[in-house]
Amino acid sequence: MKWKLTLKYLLSTVIVAMIVVQLNIAIAIFISVMINADSSQNGHGIFNNVEAFVRDFNKNIFNDTDDINNVYVNDKGKEILKKDKMWIQILDSDGSVIYKYNAPNNIRNKYTPVQLINTYKYAGVEDNKSTVLVAEKNINNYSYTYLIGFPMNKVSRTSIVTESESLRNIISKVILAIIIVDCIVATVIGYIFSKSLTKPVKSIIGGVEDLAGGNYESYYKEKGIYKPVFNKLNNLADTLKSNERERKKIESMRNEWIANISHDIKTPLASIKGYAELMSSGYDIEVDEVSQYAEIIDSKANYIKELVDDLNLTMKLKDGYSNISREEKNIVSLVRGCIIDILNNPKYNNVYIDFNSKEDNIVLKIDELLMKRAINNLLYNSIIHNNEDVSIKVNIILDEKTHIIIEDNGRGISEEDLKYIFERYYRGTNTGHAHKGSGLGMAISRDIVKAHNGDIKVESNIGSGTKIEIIL
């Protein structure tokens, strides 16, 4: 995987480098052609296109008489020649010099055709300090030949004479060598460039592999073009680490809960078994004692049944229990009925519950039995987890939704317990020996509310009571 990524970047870089080289060559050729064309059209830049300058210089050569030897260069031409340290010789048809300006004293005054050819071909004369170009001027049907000499430090020319096939071979080899060198350079640069790109990618791949393997401790420096990726990788590691801690904590709570439930079932079962063995042993037992033992067995059996029912219900709700019987019910009457049932229980005749609702009739489509279970769970939690003098307020408020608020002035819930208050298997630190139960009451209430597409919130502080709000 890593080598494939490196190879992909390497090939891409080589291709890009080759395209850039070819574009540079094309641009260089284009610029050269444009410069030559510009020089030819505008007549500027003597040393940019000397051949065009030499041809155009015949505009400055004149003969105003019938004497063919009376040829001359005008003042403008002289100024141009003098300014750039050039010279001129004008020859008649026999090759004799009939006019010269600014020419060196040691050059010949007559040229044979061969000498003219050699002078042009090899770009110099005897003094070997000038580059000479030849052109022609026709005046009154008489053809003059003129030579213009340029300083060699400004204008030079090299003639190459070779066989066509040999020239093609040389050019082919040069082009091949350039391509090979370009490929080598592009490959080296591309490899270096691709390494700089793929190195952080390898780190990212390694980080993902670490996370997949459960190693959340690695930290990656957030720098370079992949800085946002490394940032998200570090954040993901932190999140997974936090989730793993929570998972282990929930797992520990679940195991502890199972142990507690096992103990809670085992204890009443021991009582049931003991009294059942006593009653079936044949001992002489009084009738009132039999009745007493039977009540104890029934009570312990009911306790076990409640635990099993809680387990059954919470599993159904956990799996998205949708088999709820929704009917239109007055939620105000339902909550009021739950409170009345509690207050009518002699066990809780000292409990104070204040109920308030501005609305007498709020109709919602709910499962009456499940909703009663949720309300009762919350009310009983406020009673059994607080002192006997606890005061409970229940308010129902109707705006866009229905809000059922249960608030007490009891002990409150610690911040640590509050985080897990709706977790299954959790028993808070306020739960003592007298308050044993399945530990599923709050989770069941939350799941029932969620099954009705509602929400439940809790606020609490140690010493200042607890406030629970159901929103339907």
Coordinates of N, CA and C in Angstrom, one line a residue, residues 99-314:
Y99 N 33.7 53.1 -52.4 CA 33.4 54.0 -51.3 C 33.5 53.2 -50.0
K100 N 34.0 53.9 -49.0 CA 34.2 53.3 -47.7 C 34.0 54.3 -46.6
Y101 N 33.5 53.9 -45.4 CA 33.3 54.8 -44.3 C 33.7 54.0 -43.0
N102 N 34.6 54.6 -42.2 CA 34.9 54.1 -40.9 C 35.6 52.7 -41.0
A103 N 36.1 52.4 -42.2 CA 36.7 51.1 -42.4 C 38.1 51.1 -42.0
P104 N 38.7 49.9 -41.4 CA 40.1 49.9 -41.0 C 41.0 50.1 -42.2
N105 N 42.1 50.6 -42.0 CA 43.1 50.9 -43.1 C 43.7 49.7 -43.7
N106 N 43.8 48.6 -42.9 CA 44.5 47.4 -43.4 C 43.7 46.4 -44.1
I107 N 42.5 46.7 -44.5 CA 41.7 45.7 -45.3 C 41.8 46.0 -46.8
R108 N 41.6 45.0 -47.6 CA 41.8 45.1 -49.0 C 40.8 46.1 -49.7
N109 N 41.2 46.6 -50.9 CA 40.3 47.5 -51.6 C 39.7 46.9 -52.8
K110 N 39.9 45.5 -53.0 CA 39.3 44.8 -54.1 C 39.1 43.4 -53.7
Y111 N 37.9 42.9 -54.1 CA 37.5 41.5 -53.8 C 37.2 40.7 -55.0
T112 N 37.7 39.5 -55.0 CA 37.3 38.6 -56.1 C 36.0 37.9 -55.6
P113 N 35.3 37.3 -56.5 CA 34.1 36.6 -56.1 C 34.3 35.6 -55.0
V114 N 35.5 34.9 -55.1 CA 35.8 33.9 -54.1 C 36.1 34.5 -52.7
Q115 N 36.8 35.7 -52.8 CA 37.1 36.4 -51.5 C 35.8 36.9 -50.9
L116 N 34.9 37.4 -51.7 CA 33.6 37.8 -51.2 C 32.8 36.7 -50.5
I117 N 32.9 35.5 -51.1 CA 32.2 34.4 -50.6 C 32.8 34.0 -49.2
N118 N 34.2 33.9 -49.2 CA 34.9 33.5 -48.0 C 34.6 34.6 -46.9
T119 N 34.6 35.8 -47.3 CA 34.4 36.9 -46.3 C 33.0 36.7 -45.6
Y120 N 32.0 36.4 -46.4 CA 30.7 36.3 -45.9 C 30.6 35.0 -45.1
K121 N 31.2 33.9 -45.7 CA 31.0 32.6 -45.1 C 31.7 32.5 -43.8
Y122 N 32.9 33.0 -43.7 CA 33.7 32.9 -42.5 C 33.6 34.1 -41.6
A123 N 32.8 35.1 -42.0 CA 32.4 36.2 -41.2 C 33.6 37.1 -40.8
G124 N 34.6 37.3 -41.6 CA 35.7 38.1 -41.2 C 36.6 38.6 -42.4
V125 N 37.5 39.5 -42.1 CA 38.4 40.0 -43.1 C 39.8 39.8 -42.4
E126 N 40.8 40.5 -43.1 CA 42.2 40.3 -42.7 C 42.5 40.6 -41.2
D127 N 41.9 41.7 -40.8 CA 42.2 42.1 -39.4 C 41.6 41.2 -38.3
N128 N 40.6 40.4 -38.7 CA 40.0 39.3 -37.9 C 39.4 39.9 -36.6
K129 N 39.0 41.2 -36.7 CA 38.3 41.9 -35.6 C 36.9 42.2 -36.0
S130 N 36.4 41.9 -37.2 CA 35.1 42.3 -37.6 C 34.4 41.1 -38.1
T131 N 33.1 41.1 -37.9 CA 32.2 40.1 -38.5 C 31.5 40.9 -39.7
V132 N 31.7 40.3 -40.9 CA 31.2 41.0 -42.1 C 30.0 40.3 -42.7
L133 N 29.0 41.1 -43.1 CA 27.8 40.6 -43.8 C 27.7 41.4 -45.1
V134 N 27.2 40.7 -46.1 CA 27.2 41.3 -47.5 C 25.8 41.4 -47.9
A135 N 25.5 42.6 -48.7 CA 24.2 42.8 -49.2 C 24.4 43.5 -50.6
E136 N 23.2 43.8 -51.2 CA 23.3 44.4 -52.5 C 22.3 45.6 -52.6
K137 N 22.8 46.7 -53.4 CA 22.0 47.9 -53.6 C 21.9 48.2 -55.1
N138 N 20.7 48.3 -55.6 CA 20.5 48.6 -57.1 C 20.1 50.0 -57.3
I139 N 21.0 50.8 -58.0 CA 20.7 52.2 -58.3 C 20.8 52.4 -59.8
N140 N 19.7 52.9 -60.4 CA 19.7 53.1 -61.9 C 20.1 51.9 -62.7
N141 N 19.6 50.8 -62.3 CA 19.9 49.5 -63.0 C 21.3 49.1 -62.8
Y142 N 22.0 49.7 -61.9 CA 23.4 49.2 -61.6 C 23.5 48.6 -60.2
S143 N 24.1 47.5 -60.1 CA 24.1 46.7 -58.9 C 25.4 47.0 -58.2
Y144 N 25.3 47.4 -56.9 CA 26.4 47.6 -56.0 C 26.4 46.5 -55.0
T145 N 27.6 46.1 -54.6 CA 27.7 45.2 -53.5 C 28.3 45.9 -52.3
Y146 N 27.8 45.8 -51.1 CA 28.4 46.5 -50.0 C 28.6 45.5 -48.8
L147 N 29.6 45.8 -48.1 CA 30.0 45.0 -46.9 C 29.9 45.8 -45.7
I148 N 29.2 45.3 -44.7 CA 29.2 46.0 -43.4 C 29.9 45.2 -42.3
G149 N 30.8 45.8 -41.6 CA 31.6 45.1 -40.6 C 31.1 45.4 -39.2
F150 N 30.9 44.4 -38.4 CA 30.4 44.6 -37.0 C 31.5 44.2 -36.1
P151 N 31.6 44.8 -34.9 CA 32.6 44.4 -33.9 C 32.3 42.9 -33.5
M152 N 33.4 42.1 -33.5 CA 33.2 40.7 -33.2 C 32.7 40.5 -31.8
N153 N 32.9 41.4 -30.8 CA 32.5 41.2 -29.4 C 31.0 41.4 -29.3
K154 N 30.3 42.0 -30.4 CA 28.9 42.2 -30.4 C 28.2 41.2 -31.4
V155 N 28.8 40.9 -32.5 CA 28.2 40.1 -33.5 C 29.2 39.0 -33.9
S156 N 28.8 37.8 -33.9 CA 29.7 36.7 -34.3 C 28.8 35.6 -35.0
R157 N 29.5 34.9 -35.8 CA 28.8 33.8 -36.6 C 29.7 32.6 -36.8
T158 N 29.1 31.4 -36.6 CA 29.9 30.2 -36.8 C 29.2 29.4 -37.9
S159 N 30.0 28.9 -38.9 CA 29.5 28.1 -40.0 C 29.9 26.7 -39.7
I160 N 28.9 25.8 -39.9 CA 29.1 24.3 -39.7 C 28.8 23.7 -41.0
V161 N 29.8 22.9 -41.5 CA 29.6 22.2 -42.8 C 29.7 20.7 -42.4
T162 N 28.7 19.9 -42.7 CA 28.7 18.5 -42.4 C 27.7 17.8 -43.3
E163 N 27.7 16.5 -43.3 CA 26.8 15.7 -44.1 C 25.4 15.7 -43.4
S164 N 24.4 15.7 -44.2 CA 23.0 15.8 -43.7 C 22.7 14.6 -42.8
E165 N 23.1 13.4 -43.2 CA 22.9 12.2 -42.4 C 23.6 12.3 -41.0
S166 N 24.8 12.8 -41.1 CA 25.6 13.0 -39.9 C 25.0 14.0 -39.0
L167 N 24.5 15.1 -39.6 CA 23.9 16.1 -38.8 C 22.6 15.6 -38.1
R168 N 21.8 14.8 -38.8 CA 20.6 14.2 -38.3 C 21.0 13.3 -37.1
N169 N 22.1 12.5 -37.3 CA 22.5 11.6 -36.2 C 22.9 12.4 -35.0
I170 N 23.7 13.5 -35.2 CA 24.1 14.3 -34.1 C 22.9 14.9 -33.3
I171 N 22.0 15.5 -34.1 CA 20.8 16.1 -33.5 C 20.0 15.0 -32.7
S172 N 19.8 13.8 -33.3 CA 19.1 12.8 -32.7 C 19.7 12.4 -31.4
K173 N 21.1 12.2 -31.4 CA 21.8 11.9 -30.2 C 21.7 12.9 -29.1
V174 N 21.8 14.2 -29.5 CA 21.7 15.3 -28.6 C 20.3 15.3 -28.0
I175 N 19.2 15.2 -28.8 CA 17.9 15.2 -28.3 C 17.7 14.0 -27.3
L176 N 18.2 12.8 -27.7 CA 18.1 11.6 -26.8 C 18.8 11.8 -25.5
A177 N 20.0 12.4 -25.6 CA 20.7 12.7 -24.4 C 20.0 13.7 -23.4
I178 N 19.4 14.7 -24.1 CA 18.6 15.7 -23.3 C 17.4 15.0 -22.6
I179 N 16.7 14.1 -23.4 CA 15.6 13.4 -22.8 C 16.0 12.5 -21.6
I180 N 17.1 11.8 -21.8 CA 17.6 10.9 -20.8 C 18.0 11.7 -19.5
V181 N 18.7 12.8 -19.7 CA 19.1 13.6 -18.6 C 17.9 14.2 -17.9
D182 N 16.9 14.7 -18.7 CA 15.7 15.2 -18.1 C 15.0 14.2 -17.3
C183 N 14.9 12.9 -17.8 CA 14.2 11.9 -17.1 C 14.9 11.5 -15.8
I184 N 16.3 11.5 -15.8 CA 17.0 11.2 -14.6 C 16.8 12.3 -13.6
V185 N 16.9 13.6 -14.0 CA 16.7 14.7 -13.1 C 15.3 14.7 -12.6
A186 N 14.3 14.5 -13.5 CA 12.9 14.5 -13.1 C 12.6 13.4 -12.1
T187 N 13.3 12.2 -12.3 CA 13.1 11.1 -11.4 C 13.6 11.3 -10.0
V188 N 14.8 11.9 -10.0 CA 15.4 12.2 -8.7 C 14.6 13.2 -7.9
I189 N 14.3 14.3 -8.7 CA 13.5 15.4 -8.0 C 12.1 14.8 -7.6
G190 N 11.5 14.0 -8.5 CA 10.2 13.5 -8.2 C 10.2 12.6 -7.0
Y191 N 11.3 11.8 -6.9 CA 11.4 10.8 -5.8 C 11.5 11.6 -4.5
I192 N 12.3 12.7 -4.5 CA 12.5 13.5 -3.3 C 11.1 14.2 -2.9
F193 N 10.5 14.7 -4.0 CA 9.2 15.4 -3.8 C 8.1 14.4 -3.3
S194 N 8.1 13.2 -3.9 CA 7.1 12.2 -3.5 C 7.3 11.7 -2.1
K195 N 8.6 11.6 -1.7 CA 8.9 11.2 -0.3 C 8.4 12.2 0.7
S196 N 8.5 13.5 0.4 CA 8.1 14.5 1.3 C 6.5 14.5 1.4
L197 N 5.9 14.0 0.3 CA 4.4 14.0 0.4 C 3.9 12.7 1.1
T198 N 4.6 11.6 0.8 CA 4.1 10.3 1.2 C 4.5 10.0 2.7
K199 N 5.6 10.6 3.2 CA 6.0 10.3 4.5 C 4.9 10.6 5.6
P200 N 4.2 11.8 5.5 CA 3.1 12.1 6.4 C 1.9 11.1 6.2
V201 N 1.7 10.7 4.9 CA 0.6 9.8 4.6 C 0.9 8.5 5.3
K202 N 2.2 8.0 5.3 CA 2.5 6.8 6.0 C 2.2 6.9 7.5
S203 N 2.5 8.1 8.0 CA 2.3 8.3 9.4 C 0.8 8.2 9.7
I204 N 0.0 8.8 8.8 CA -1.5 8.7 9.0 C -2.0 7.3 8.9
I205 N -1.5 6.5 7.9 CA -1.9 5.1 7.8 C -1.5 4.4 9.0
G206 N -0.3 4.6 9.5 CA 0.2 4.0 10.8 C -0.7 4.3 11.9
G207 N -1.1 5.6 12.0 CA -2.0 6.1 13.1 C -3.4 5.3 13.0
V208 N -3.9 5.2 11.8 CA -5.2 4.5 11.6 C -5.1 3.0 12.1
E209 N -3.9 2.4 11.7 CA -3.7 1.0 12.1 C -3.6 0.9 13.6
D210 N -2.9 1.9 14.3 CA -2.8 1.9 15.7 C -4.2 2.0 16.4
L211 N -5.1 2.9 15.8 CA -6.4 3.0 16.4 C -7.2 1.7 16.1
A212 N -7.0 1.1 15.0 CA -7.8 -0.1 14.7 C -7.3 -1.2 15.6
G213 N -6.0 -1.2 16.1 CA -5.5 -2.2 17.0 C -5.7 -1.9 18.4
G214 N -6.4 -0.8 18.7 CA -6.7 -0.4 20.1 C -5.6 0.4 20.8
N215 N -4.6 0.9 20.1 CA -3.6 1.7 20.7 C -4.0 3.2 20.5
Y216 N -4.4 3.8 21.6 CA -4.9 5.2 21.5 C -4.0 6.2 22.2
E217 N -2.8 5.7 22.5 CA -1.8 6.6 23.2 C -0.9 7.4 22.3
S218 N -0.8 7.0 21.0 CA 0.0 7.7 20.1 C -0.4 9.1 19.8
Y219 N 0.5 10.1 19.7 CA 0.2 11.5 19.4 C 1.0 11.9 18.2
Y220 N 0.4 12.6 17.3 CA 1.1 13.0 16.0 C 1.2 14.5 16.0
K221 N 2.4 15.0 15.6 CA 2.6 16.4 15.5 C 1.8 17.0 14.4
E222 N 1.1 18.1 14.7 CA 0.1 18.7 13.8 C 0.9 19.8 13.0
K223 N 1.4 19.4 11.8 CA 2.2 20.3 11.0 C 2.1 20.0 9.5
G224 N 2.5 20.9 8.7 CA 2.5 20.6 7.2 C 1.1 20.7 6.6
I225 N 1.0 20.2 5.4 CA -0.2 20.3 4.6 C -1.3 19.4 5.2
Y226 N -0.8 18.4 6.0 CA -1.7 17.4 6.6 C -2.1 17.7 8.0
K227 N -1.8 19.0 8.4 CA -2.1 19.4 9.8 C -3.6 19.1 10.2
P228 N -4.6 19.5 9.4 CA -6.0 19.2 9.8 C -6.2 17.7 10.0
V229 N -5.6 16.8 9.1 CA -5.7 15.4 9.2 C -5.2 14.9 10.5
F230 N -3.9 15.3 10.9 CA -3.3 14.9 12.1 C -4.1 15.4 13.3
N231 N -4.7 16.6 13.2 CA -5.5 17.1 14.3 C -6.8 16.2 14.5
K232 N -7.4 15.8 13.4 CA -8.6 14.9 13.5 C -8.2 13.5 14.0
L233 N -7.0 13.1 13.6 CA -6.5 11.8 14.1 C -6.3 11.8 15.6
N234 N -5.7 12.9 16.1 CA -5.4 13.0 17.6 C -6.8 13.1 18.3
N235 N -7.7 13.9 17.7 CA -9.0 14.0 18.4 C -9.8 12.7 18.4
L236 N -9.6 11.9 17.3 CA -10.3 10.6 17.3 C -9.7 9.7 18.3
A237 N -8.3 9.7 18.5 CA -7.7 8.9 19.5 C -8.1 9.3 20.9
D238 N -8.3 10.6 21.1 CA -8.8 11.0 22.4 C -10.2 10.5 22.7
T239 N -11.0 10.6 21.6 CA -12.4 10.2 21.8 C -12.5 8.7 22.0
L240 N -11.8 7.9 21.2 CA -11.8 6.5 21.4 C -11.2 6.1 22.8
K241 N -10.2 6.8 23.2 CA -9.7 6.5 24.6 C -10.7 6.8 25.6
S242 N -11.4 7.9 25.5 CA -12.5 8.3 26.5 C -13.6 7.2 26.4
N243 N -14.0 6.8 25.2 CA -15.1 5.8 25.0 C -14.6 4.5 25.6
E244 N -13.4 4.1 25.5 CA -12.9 2.9 26.1 C -12.9 2.9 27.6
R245 N -12.6 4.1 28.2 CA -12.7 4.2 29.6 C -14.1 4.1 30.1
E246 N -15.0 4.7 29.3 CA -16.4 4.6 29.7 C -17.0 3.2 29.5
R247 N -16.5 2.5 28.4 CA -16.9 1.2 28.2 C -16.5 0.2 29.4
K248 N -15.3 0.4 29.8 CA -14.8 -0.4 30.9 C -15.5 -0.1 32.2
K249 N -15.8 1.2 32.4 CA -16.6 1.6 33.6 C -18.0 1.0 33.6
I250 N -18.6 1.1 32.4 CA -20.0 0.5 32.3 C -19.9 -1.0 32.5
E251 N -18.8 -1.7 31.9 CA -18.7 -3.1 32.0 C -18.5 -3.5 33.5
S252 N -17.7 -2.7 34.2 CA -17.5 -2.9 35.6 C -18.8 -2.8 36.4
M253 N -19.6 -1.7 36.1 CA -20.9 -1.5 36.7 C -21.8 -2.6 36.4
R254 N -21.8 -3.1 35.2 CA -22.7 -4.2 34.8 C -22.4 -5.5 35.6
N255 N -21.1 -5.8 35.7 CA -20.7 -7.0 36.5 C -21.1 -6.8 38.0
E256 N -20.9 -5.6 38.5 CA -21.2 -5.4 39.9 C -22.8 -5.5 40.0
W257 N -23.5 -5.0 39.1 CA -25.0 -5.1 39.1 C -25.4 -6.5 39.1
I258 N -24.8 -7.3 38.2 CA -25.2 -8.7 38.1 C -24.9 -9.4 39.4
A259 N -23.8 -9.1 40.1 CA -23.5 -9.7 41.4 C -24.5 -9.3 42.4
N260 N -24.9 -8.0 42.4 CA -25.9 -7.5 43.3 C -27.3 -8.2 43.1
I261 N -27.7 -8.2 41.8 CA -29.0 -8.9 41.5 C -29.0 -10.3 41.9
S262 N -27.8 -11.0 41.6 CA -27.7 -12.4 42.0 C -27.9 -12.6 43.5
H263 N -27.3 -11.6 44.3 CA -27.4 -11.7 45.7 C -28.8 -11.4 46.2
D264 N -29.5 -10.3 45.5 CA -30.8 -10.0 45.8 C -31.8 -11.1 45.5
I265 N -31.6 -11.9 44.5 CA -32.4 -13.0 44.2 C -32.1 -14.2 45.1
K266 N -30.8 -14.4 45.4 CA -30.4 -15.5 46.2 C -31.0 -15.4 47.7
T267 N -31.0 -14.2 48.2 CA -31.4 -14.0 49.6 C -32.9 -14.4 49.8
P268 N -33.8 -13.9 49.0 CA -35.3 -14.3 49.2 C -35.5 -15.8 48.8
L269 N -34.7 -16.3 47.8 CA -34.8 -17.7 47.5 C -34.4 -18.6 48.7
A270 N -33.4 -18.1 49.4 CA -33.0 -18.9 50.6 C -34.1 -18.9 51.6
S271 N -34.8 -17.7 51.8 CA -35.9 -17.7 52.7 C -37.0 -18.6 52.3
I272 N -37.4 -18.5 51.0 CA -38.5 -19.3 50.4 C -38.2 -20.8 50.6
K273 N -36.9 -21.2 50.3 CA -36.5 -22.6 50.4 C -36.6 -23.0 51.9
G274 N -36.1 -22.2 52.8 CA -36.0 -22.5 54.2 C -37.4 -22.8 54.8
Y275 N -38.3 -21.8 54.5 CA -39.7 -21.9 55.0 C -40.4 -23.1 54.4
A276 N -40.2 -23.3 53.1 CA -40.9 -24.4 52.4 C -40.4 -25.7 53.0
E277 N -39.1 -25.9 53.2 CA -38.6 -27.1 53.8 C -39.2 -27.3 55.2
L278 N -39.3 -26.2 56.0 CA -39.9 -26.3 57.3 C -41.3 -26.8 57.3
M279 N -42.1 -26.2 56.3 CA -43.5 -26.5 56.3 C -43.7 -27.9 55.8
S280 N -42.8 -28.5 55.0 CA -43.0 -29.8 54.4 C -42.2 -30.9 55.2
S281 N -41.6 -30.5 56.3 CA -40.8 -31.4 57.1 C -41.6 -32.4 58.0
G282 N -42.9 -32.1 58.3 CA -43.7 -32.9 59.1 C -43.7 -32.4 60.6
Y283 N -43.0 -31.4 60.9 CA -43.0 -30.9 62.2 C -44.4 -30.3 62.5
D284 N -44.7 -30.3 63.8 CA -46.0 -29.8 64.2 C -45.9 -28.3 64.3
I285 N -46.6 -27.7 63.3 CA -46.6 -26.2 63.2 C -48.0 -25.7 63.3
E286 N -48.1 -24.7 64.1 CA -49.4 -24.1 64.3 C -49.9 -23.4 63.0
V287 N -51.3 -23.3 63.0 CA -51.9 -22.8 61.8 C -51.5 -21.3 61.6
D288 N -51.4 -20.5 62.6 CA -51.0 -19.1 62.4 C -49.6 -19.0 62.0
E289 N -48.7 -20.0 62.4 CA -47.3 -20.0 61.9 C -47.3 -20.3 60.4
V290 N -48.1 -21.3 60.0 CA -48.2 -21.6 58.6 C -48.6 -20.4 57.7
S291 N -49.6 -19.7 58.3 CA -50.0 -18.5 57.5 C -48.9 -17.5 57.5
Q292 N -48.2 -17.3 58.6 CA -47.1 -16.3 58.6 C -46.0 -16.7 57.6
Y293 N -45.6 -18.1 57.6 CA -44.6 -18.5 56.7 C -45.0 -18.3 55.2
A294 N -46.3 -18.6 55.0 CA -46.8 -18.4 53.6 C -46.8 -17.0 53.1
E295 N -47.1 -16.0 54.0 CA -47.0 -14.6 53.7 C -45.5 -14.2 53.4
I296 N -44.6 -14.8 54.1 CA -43.2 -14.5 53.9 C -42.8 -15.0 52.5
I297 N -43.2 -16.3 52.2 CA -42.9 -16.9 50.9 C -43.5 -16.0 49.8
D298 N -44.7 -15.6 50.0 CA -45.4 -14.8 48.9 C -44.7 -13.5 48.7
S299 N -44.3 -12.9 49.8 CA -43.6 -11.6 49.7 C -42.3 -11.7 49.0
K300 N -41.5 -12.8 49.4 CA -40.2 -13.0 48.7 C -40.4 -13.3 47.2
A301 N -41.4 -14.1 46.9 CA -41.7 -14.5 45.5 C -42.1 -13.2 44.7
N302 N -42.9 -12.3 45.3 CA -43.3 -11.1 44.6 C -42.0 -10.2 44.4
Y303 N -41.1 -10.2 45.3 CA -39.9 -9.4 45.2 C -39.1 -9.9 44.0
I304 N -39.0 -11.3 43.9 CA -38.2 -11.9 42.8 C -38.9 -11.6 41.5
K305 N -40.3 -11.7 41.5 CA -41.1 -11.4 40.3 C -40.8 -10.0 39.8
E306 N -40.8 -9.0 40.7 CA -40.6 -7.6 40.3 C -39.2 -7.5 39.7
L307 N -38.2 -8.1 40.3 CA -36.9 -8.1 39.7 C -36.9 -8.6 38.3
V308 N -37.5 -9.8 38.1 CA -37.6 -10.4 36.8 C -38.4 -9.5 35.8
D309 N -39.5 -9.0 36.2 CA -40.3 -8.1 35.4 C -39.4 -6.8 35.0
D310 N -38.7 -6.3 35.9 CA -37.8 -5.2 35.6 C -36.8 -5.5 34.5
L311 N -36.2 -6.7 34.7 CA -35.2 -7.2 33.7 C -35.9 -7.4 32.3
N312 N -37.0 -8.0 32.3 CA -37.7 -8.2 31.1 C -38.1 -6.9 30.4
L313 N -38.7 -5.9 31.1 CA -39.1 -4.7 30.6 C -37.9 -3.9 30.0
T314 N -36.8 -3.8 30.8 CA -35.7 -3.0 30.3 C -35.0 -3.6 29.1

